[in-house]
Coordinates of C-alpha atoms in Angstrom, one line a residue:
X1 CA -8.5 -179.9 238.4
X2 CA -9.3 -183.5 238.5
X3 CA -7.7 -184.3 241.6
X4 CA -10.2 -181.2 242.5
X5 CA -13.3 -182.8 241.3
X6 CA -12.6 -186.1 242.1
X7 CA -12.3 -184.5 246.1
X8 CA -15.0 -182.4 245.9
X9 CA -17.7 -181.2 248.7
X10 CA -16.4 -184.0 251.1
X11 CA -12.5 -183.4 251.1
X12 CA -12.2 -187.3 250.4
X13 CA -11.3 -189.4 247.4
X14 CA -15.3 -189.9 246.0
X15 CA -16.3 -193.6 245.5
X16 CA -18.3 -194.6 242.2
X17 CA -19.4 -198.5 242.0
X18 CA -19.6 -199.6 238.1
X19 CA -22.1 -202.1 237.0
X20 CA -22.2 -203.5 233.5
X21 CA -22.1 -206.5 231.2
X22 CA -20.6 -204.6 228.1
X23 CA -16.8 -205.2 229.2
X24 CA -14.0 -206.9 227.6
X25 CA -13.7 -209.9 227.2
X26 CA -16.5 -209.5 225.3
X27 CA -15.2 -206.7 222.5
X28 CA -17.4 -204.5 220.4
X29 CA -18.0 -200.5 220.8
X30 CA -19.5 -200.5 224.1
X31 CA -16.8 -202.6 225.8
X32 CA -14.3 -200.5 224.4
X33 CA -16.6 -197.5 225.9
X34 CA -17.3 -198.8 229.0
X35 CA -13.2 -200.2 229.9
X36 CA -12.5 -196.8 229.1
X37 CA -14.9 -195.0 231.0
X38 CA -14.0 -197.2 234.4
X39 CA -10.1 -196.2 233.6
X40 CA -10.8 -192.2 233.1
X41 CA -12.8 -192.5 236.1
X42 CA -10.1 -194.1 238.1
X43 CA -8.0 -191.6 237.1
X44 CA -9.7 -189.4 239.8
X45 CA -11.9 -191.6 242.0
X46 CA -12.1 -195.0 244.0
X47 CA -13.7 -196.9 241.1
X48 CA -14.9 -200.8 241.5
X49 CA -16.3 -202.6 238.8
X50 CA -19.1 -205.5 238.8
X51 CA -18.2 -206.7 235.3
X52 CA -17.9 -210.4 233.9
X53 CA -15.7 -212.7 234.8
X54 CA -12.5 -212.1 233.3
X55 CA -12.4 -208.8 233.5
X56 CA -9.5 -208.2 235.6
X57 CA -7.4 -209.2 232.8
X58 CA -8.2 -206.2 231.2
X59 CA -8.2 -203.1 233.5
X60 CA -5.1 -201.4 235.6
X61 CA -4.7 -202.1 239.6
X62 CA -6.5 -198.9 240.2
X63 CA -9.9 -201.2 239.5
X64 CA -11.3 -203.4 241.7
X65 CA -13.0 -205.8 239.5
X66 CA -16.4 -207.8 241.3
X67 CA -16.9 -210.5 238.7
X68 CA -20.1 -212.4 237.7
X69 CA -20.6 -215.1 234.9
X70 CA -21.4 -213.9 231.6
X71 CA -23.8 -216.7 230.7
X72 CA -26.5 -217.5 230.8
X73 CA -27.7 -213.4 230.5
X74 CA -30.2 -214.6 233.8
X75 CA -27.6 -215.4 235.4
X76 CA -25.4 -212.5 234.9
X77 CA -28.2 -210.5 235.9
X78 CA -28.7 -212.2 239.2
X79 CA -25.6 -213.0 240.1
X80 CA -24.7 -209.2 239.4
X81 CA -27.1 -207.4 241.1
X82 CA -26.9 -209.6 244.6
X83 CA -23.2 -207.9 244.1
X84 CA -23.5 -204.9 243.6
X85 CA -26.1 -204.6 246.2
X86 CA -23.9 -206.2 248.7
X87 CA -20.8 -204.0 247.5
X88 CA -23.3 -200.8 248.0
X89 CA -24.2 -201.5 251.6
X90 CA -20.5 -202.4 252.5
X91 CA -18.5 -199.9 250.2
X92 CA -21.2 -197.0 250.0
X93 CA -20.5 -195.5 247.0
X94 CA -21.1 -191.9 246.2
X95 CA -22.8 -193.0 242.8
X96 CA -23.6 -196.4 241.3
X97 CA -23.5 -196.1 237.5
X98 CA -24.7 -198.5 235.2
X99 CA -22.7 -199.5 231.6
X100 CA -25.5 -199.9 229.7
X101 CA -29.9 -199.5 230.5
X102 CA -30.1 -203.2 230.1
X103 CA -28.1 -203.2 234.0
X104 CA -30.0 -199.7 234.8
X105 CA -32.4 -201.4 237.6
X106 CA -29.1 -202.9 239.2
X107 CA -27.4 -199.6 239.4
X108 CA -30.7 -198.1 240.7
X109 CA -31.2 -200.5 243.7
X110 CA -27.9 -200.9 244.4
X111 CA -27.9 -196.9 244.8
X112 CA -31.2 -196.8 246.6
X113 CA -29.4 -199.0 249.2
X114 CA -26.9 -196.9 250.2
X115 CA -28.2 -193.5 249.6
X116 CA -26.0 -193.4 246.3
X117 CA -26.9 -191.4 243.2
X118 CA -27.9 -193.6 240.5
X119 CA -26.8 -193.1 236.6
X120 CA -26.7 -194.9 233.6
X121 CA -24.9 -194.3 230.2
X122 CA -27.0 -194.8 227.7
X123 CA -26.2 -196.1 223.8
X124 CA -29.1 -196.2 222.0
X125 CA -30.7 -199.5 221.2
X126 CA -30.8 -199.9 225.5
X127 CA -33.8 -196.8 224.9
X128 CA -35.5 -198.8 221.9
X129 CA -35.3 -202.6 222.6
X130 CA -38.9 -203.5 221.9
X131 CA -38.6 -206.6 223.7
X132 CA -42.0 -206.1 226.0
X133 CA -40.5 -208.0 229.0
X134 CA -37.5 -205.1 228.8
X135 CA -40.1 -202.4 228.1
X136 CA -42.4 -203.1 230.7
X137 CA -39.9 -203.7 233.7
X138 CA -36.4 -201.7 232.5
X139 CA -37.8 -199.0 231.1
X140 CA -39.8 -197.3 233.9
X141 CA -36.6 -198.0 236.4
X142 CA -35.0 -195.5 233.8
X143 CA -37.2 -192.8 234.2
X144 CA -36.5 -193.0 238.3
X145 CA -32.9 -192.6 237.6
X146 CA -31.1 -189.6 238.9
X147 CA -29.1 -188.9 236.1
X148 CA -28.8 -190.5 232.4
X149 CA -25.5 -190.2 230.1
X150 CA -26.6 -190.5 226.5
X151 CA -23.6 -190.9 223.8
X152 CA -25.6 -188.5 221.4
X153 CA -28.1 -186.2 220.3
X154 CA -30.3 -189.4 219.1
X155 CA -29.8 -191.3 222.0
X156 CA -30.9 -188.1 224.8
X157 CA -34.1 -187.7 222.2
X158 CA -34.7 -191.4 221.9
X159 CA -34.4 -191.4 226.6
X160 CA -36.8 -188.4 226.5
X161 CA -38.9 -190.3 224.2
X162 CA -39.3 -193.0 226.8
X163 CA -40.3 -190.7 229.5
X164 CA -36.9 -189.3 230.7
X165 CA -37.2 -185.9 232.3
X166 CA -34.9 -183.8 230.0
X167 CA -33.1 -182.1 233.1
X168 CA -31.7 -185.5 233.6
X169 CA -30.4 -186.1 230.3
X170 CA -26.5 -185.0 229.9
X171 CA -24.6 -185.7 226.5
X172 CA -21.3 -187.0 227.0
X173 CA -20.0 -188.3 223.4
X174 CA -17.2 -191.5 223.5
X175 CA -13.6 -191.0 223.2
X176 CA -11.3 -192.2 221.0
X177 CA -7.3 -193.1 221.1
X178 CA -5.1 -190.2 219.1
X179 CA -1.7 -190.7 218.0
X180 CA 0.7 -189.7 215.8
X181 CA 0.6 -190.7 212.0
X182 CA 2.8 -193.7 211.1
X183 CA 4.4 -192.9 207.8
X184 CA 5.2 -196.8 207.4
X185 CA 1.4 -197.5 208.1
X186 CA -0.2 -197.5 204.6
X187 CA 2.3 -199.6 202.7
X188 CA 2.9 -202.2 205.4
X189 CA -1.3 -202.8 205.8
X190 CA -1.2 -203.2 201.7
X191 CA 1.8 -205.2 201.2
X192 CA 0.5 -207.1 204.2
X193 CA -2.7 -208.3 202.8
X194 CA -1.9 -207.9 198.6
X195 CA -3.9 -205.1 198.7
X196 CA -2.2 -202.9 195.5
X197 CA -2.3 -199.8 195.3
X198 CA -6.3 -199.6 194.2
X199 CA -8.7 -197.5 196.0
X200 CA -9.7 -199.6 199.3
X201 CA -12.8 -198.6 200.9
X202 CA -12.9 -200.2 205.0
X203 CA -15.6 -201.7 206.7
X204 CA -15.3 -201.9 210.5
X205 CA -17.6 -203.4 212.8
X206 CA -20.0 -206.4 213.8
X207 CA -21.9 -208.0 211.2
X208 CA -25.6 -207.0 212.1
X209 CA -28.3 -206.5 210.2
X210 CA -28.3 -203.1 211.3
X211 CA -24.6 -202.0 209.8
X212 CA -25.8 -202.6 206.7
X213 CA -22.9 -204.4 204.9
X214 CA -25.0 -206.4 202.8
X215 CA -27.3 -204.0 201.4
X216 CA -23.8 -202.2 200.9
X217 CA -22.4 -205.3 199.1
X218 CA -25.6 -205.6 196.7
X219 CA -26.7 -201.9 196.0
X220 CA -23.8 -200.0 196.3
X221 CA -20.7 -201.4 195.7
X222 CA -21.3 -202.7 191.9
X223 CA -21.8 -198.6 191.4
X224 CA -18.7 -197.7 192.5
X225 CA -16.6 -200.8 190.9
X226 CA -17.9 -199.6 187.8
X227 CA -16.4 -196.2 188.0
X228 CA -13.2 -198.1 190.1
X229 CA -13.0 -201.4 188.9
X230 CA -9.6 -202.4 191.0
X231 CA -11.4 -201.0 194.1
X232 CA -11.4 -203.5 197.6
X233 CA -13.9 -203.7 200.3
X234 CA -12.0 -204.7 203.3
X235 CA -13.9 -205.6 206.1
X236 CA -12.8 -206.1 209.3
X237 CA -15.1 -207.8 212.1
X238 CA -17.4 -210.8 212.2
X239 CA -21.2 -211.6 213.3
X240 CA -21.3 -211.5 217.2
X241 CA -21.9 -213.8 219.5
X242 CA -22.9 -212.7 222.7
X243 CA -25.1 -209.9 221.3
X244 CA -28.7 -209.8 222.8
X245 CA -30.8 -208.2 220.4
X246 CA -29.0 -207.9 217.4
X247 CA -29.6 -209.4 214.2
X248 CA -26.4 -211.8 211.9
X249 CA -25.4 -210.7 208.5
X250 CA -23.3 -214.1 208.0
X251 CA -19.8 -213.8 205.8
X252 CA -21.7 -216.5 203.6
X253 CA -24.7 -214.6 203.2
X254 CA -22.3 -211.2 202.2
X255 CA -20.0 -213.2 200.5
X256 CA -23.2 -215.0 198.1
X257 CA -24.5 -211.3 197.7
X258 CA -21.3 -210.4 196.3
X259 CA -21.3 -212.9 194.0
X260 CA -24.8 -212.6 192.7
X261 CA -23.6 -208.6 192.6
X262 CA -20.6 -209.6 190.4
X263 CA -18.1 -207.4 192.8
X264 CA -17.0 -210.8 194.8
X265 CA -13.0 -210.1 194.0
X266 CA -13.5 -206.6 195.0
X267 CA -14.4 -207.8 198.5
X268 CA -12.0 -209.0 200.9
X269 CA -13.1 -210.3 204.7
X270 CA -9.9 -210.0 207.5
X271 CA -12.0 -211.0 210.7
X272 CA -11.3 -209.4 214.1
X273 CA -8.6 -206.7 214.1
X274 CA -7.0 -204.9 217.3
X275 CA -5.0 -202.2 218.4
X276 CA -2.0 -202.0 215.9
X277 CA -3.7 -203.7 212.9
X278 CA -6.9 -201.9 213.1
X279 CA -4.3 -198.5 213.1
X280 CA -2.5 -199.8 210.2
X281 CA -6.0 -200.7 208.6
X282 CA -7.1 -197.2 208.9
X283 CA -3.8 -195.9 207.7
X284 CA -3.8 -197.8 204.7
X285 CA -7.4 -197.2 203.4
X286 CA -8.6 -194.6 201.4
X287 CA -12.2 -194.1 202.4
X288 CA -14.2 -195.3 205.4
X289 CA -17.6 -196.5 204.6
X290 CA -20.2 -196.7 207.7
X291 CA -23.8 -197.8 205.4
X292 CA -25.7 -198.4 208.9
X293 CA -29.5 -198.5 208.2
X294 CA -32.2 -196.4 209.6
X295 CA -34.2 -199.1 211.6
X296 CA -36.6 -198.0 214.3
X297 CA -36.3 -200.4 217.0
X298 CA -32.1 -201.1 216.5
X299 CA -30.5 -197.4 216.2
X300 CA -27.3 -196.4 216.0
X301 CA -26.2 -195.0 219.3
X302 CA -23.4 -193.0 218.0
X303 CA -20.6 -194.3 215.6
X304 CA -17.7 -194.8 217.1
X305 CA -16.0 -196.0 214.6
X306 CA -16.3 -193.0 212.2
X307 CA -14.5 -191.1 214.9
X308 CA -11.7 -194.0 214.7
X309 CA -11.5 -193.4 211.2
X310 CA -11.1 -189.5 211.9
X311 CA -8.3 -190.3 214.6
X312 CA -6.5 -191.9 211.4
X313 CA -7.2 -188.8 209.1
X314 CA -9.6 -190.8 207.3
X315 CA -12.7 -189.9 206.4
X316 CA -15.9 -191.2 206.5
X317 CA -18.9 -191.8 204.6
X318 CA -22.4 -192.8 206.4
X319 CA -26.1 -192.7 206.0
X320 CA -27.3 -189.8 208.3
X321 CA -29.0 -191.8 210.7
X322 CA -28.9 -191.9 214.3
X323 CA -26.2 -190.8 216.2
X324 CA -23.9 -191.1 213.3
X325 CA -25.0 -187.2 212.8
X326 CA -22.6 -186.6 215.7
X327 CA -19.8 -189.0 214.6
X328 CA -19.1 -187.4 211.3
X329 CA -19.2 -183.6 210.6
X330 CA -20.6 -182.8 207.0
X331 CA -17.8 -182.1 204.6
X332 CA -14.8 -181.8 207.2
X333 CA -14.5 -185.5 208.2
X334 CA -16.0 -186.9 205.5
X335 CA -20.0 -186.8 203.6
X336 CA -23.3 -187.6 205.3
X337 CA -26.0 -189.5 202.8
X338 CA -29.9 -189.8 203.4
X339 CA -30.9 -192.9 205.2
X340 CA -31.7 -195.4 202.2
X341 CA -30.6 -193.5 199.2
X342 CA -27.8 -195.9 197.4
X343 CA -27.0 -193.8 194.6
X344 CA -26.3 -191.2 196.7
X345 CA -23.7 -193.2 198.7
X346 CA -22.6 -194.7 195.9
X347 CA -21.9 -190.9 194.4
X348 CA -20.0 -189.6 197.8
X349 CA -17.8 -192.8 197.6
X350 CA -16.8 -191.6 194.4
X351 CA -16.3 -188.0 195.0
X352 CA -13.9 -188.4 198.0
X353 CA -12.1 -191.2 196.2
X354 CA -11.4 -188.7 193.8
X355 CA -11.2 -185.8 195.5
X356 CA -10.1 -186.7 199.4
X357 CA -10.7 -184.3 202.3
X358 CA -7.8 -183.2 204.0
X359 CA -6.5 -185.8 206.5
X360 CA -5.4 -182.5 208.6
X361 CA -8.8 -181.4 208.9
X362 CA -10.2 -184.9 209.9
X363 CA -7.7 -185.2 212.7
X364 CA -8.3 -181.5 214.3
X365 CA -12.2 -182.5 213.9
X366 CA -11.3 -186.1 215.9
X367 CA -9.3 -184.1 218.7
X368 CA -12.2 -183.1 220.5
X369 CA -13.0 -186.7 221.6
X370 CA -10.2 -187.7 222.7
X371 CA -10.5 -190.1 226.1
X372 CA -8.6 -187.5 228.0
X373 CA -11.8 -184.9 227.4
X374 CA -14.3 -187.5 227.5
X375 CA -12.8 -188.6 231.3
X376 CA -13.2 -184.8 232.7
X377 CA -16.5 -184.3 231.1
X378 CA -17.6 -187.5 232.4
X379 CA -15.9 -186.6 235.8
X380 CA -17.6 -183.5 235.9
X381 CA -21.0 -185.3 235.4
X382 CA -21.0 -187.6 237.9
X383 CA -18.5 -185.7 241.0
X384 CA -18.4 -182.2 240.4
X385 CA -21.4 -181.1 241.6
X386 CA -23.5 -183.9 239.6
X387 CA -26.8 -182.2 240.6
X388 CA -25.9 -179.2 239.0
X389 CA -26.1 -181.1 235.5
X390 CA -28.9 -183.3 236.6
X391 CA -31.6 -181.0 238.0
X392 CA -30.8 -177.9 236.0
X393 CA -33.3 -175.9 234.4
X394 CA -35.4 -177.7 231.5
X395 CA -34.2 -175.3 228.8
X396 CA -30.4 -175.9 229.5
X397 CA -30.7 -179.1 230.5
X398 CA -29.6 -181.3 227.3
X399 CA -26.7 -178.9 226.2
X400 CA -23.9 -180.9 225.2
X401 CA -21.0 -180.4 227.7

């Protein structure tokens, strides 16, 4: 069926040029996203990629990587788009697709050069950046679009807030990695890293002022240590570096809000974690905790990693705020509190550290993102047929696929 898709209408291989600046080696949510997105896409298409340098490292032969220097962001953005216009009127493409709306008007005149459909995939803050340069030239490019991918329910209302014609809005939620349990897992992340065998709760994620961690640290926390005084907050991830708009919760701030708190042995910071240690991390926790804020210019697109969590059969709990709605299902892979409400949060940590969900459960909920489905959803978007999802009637026109 993908090979299907992939040929369809012309009887030839179909041709997608990628454009973005979210792509290893810079590492966070939407590089994850977007490597994964170019190699599901491979999977059934000629797929090249303008992406930053040192990107080939990082993707199979099937991709063709055009790369352009990551900094200074002008730069990129030049450098880029004389690229991707130049690969458009060479390679002509069958749709230019952009990683992210901050390379949108790339995509779209690299598209409108060779006749090309033109699509972005859309995260969230990329629809809300109130920067007024960014609103005043990015945003209207948007609304010409041909199609828009948003990564959730908050994202497509936060696009047709903006001016995005619903009938161009398709939902295509990110994937996630699914394998089998590791029996071994648990005791080797805890032995590992001293941990005991307390409750741990685990924090994943960059340090913004959006995730909350502080707030956590200071309001939260010190309510569940009293119920579980040997619990540990281990956090994994650090304050970015190449992020454009976001805002730096510092380890020294977090780690000086502990101690004011009184919880600063309860709190343990591991830095950067990949692929086999971020498994055994989520193996050998006992409650993900996701305390992202409800800020109105810096949303949460989705939540990717509450669906990590699930992958793991560990369950989450979040403020219900942005797209995190659509991370986390209420009561099957884990509790959903109102934005801003700390004794609430406080009160769900507790219940599920007393009373878990069942990891079983959590994983069946997880299975339905799985890369695999998010490729031939995202393949059916963009090749099979794309105008059928992109100029459908208004009243079906945001249905998640």
């Amino acid at each position: 069926e993908s090979a299907a898709i992939g040929r369809a209408l012309t009887g030839r291989l179909k041709k997608i040029l990628i454009v973005t600046r979210n792509f290893p080696p810079l590492w966070g949510g939407m590089e994850r996203l977007n490597l994964h997105m170019a190699e599901e896409l491979a999977r059934v298409a000629e797929v090249r990629l303008v992406a930053p340098e040192g990107a080939e490292k990082h993707v199979t032969e099937a991709l063709t990587v055009i790369p352009a220097p990551l900094k200074p962001l002008w730069r990129f953005l030049c450098t880029a788009g004389w690229k991707a216009l130049r690969e458009a009127r060479a390679w002509k493409p069958d749709v230019v697709l952009a990683g992210s709306g901050l390379v949108a008007p790339l995509a779209f005149f690299a598209a409108r050069a060779c006749g090309a459909k033109a699509v972005a995939s859309a995260h969230g803050l990329d629809m809300a950046a109130p920067h007024p340069v960014y609103r005043a030239l990015w945003l209207p490019l948007m609304k010409r679009l041909d199609g828009l991918i948003a990564n959730s329910r908050a994202t497509r209302q936060l696009a047709e807030n903006i001016g995005v014609a619903p009938q161009r809005i398709t939902i295509v939620h990110p994937g996630v990695e699914l394998s089998d349990a590791d029996p071994g897992a648990r005791r080797r992340f805890r032995v590992v890293h001293r941990l005991g065998e307390g409750p741990v709760l685990l924090s994943v994620g960059r340090l913004t002022t959006r995730k909350g961690l502080r707030e956590f640290v200071s309001e939260v926390l010190p309510r569940v240590v009293l119920r579980f005084s040997d619990v540990q907050l281990v956090v994994i991830g650090d304050a970015p570096s190449d992020s454009l708009h976001a805002q730096i919760q510092s380890i020294d701030s977090i780690l000086a809000t502990a101690k004011n708190a009184g919880v600063e042995k309860n709190l343990r910071f591991l830095g950067k974690r990949f692929g086999a240690e971020l498994s055994d991390a989520y193996a050998g926790a006992d409650l993900h905790v996701f305390p992202v804020r409800h800020l109105p210019n810096d949303p949460e697109g989705f939540g990717m990693v509450a669906v990590e969590a699930a992958a793991s059969g560990l369950a989450t709990v979040a403020y219900a705020t942005g797209g995190v709605v659509d991370a986390v299902s209420e009561g099957i892979s884990g509790l959903l509190v109102e934005p801003g409400d700390v004794k609430g949060f406080a009160e769900a940590v507790c219940t599920l550290l007393r009373n878990p969900l069942s990891s079983v459960r959590i994983r069946c909920f997880a299975e339905q993102f799985a890369w695999s489905r998010f490729g031939e959803k995202l393949s059916r978007v963009l090749l099979g047929g794309h105008d059928e999802y992109f100029q459908r009637p208004q009243a079906n026109a945001t249905d998640t696929l």
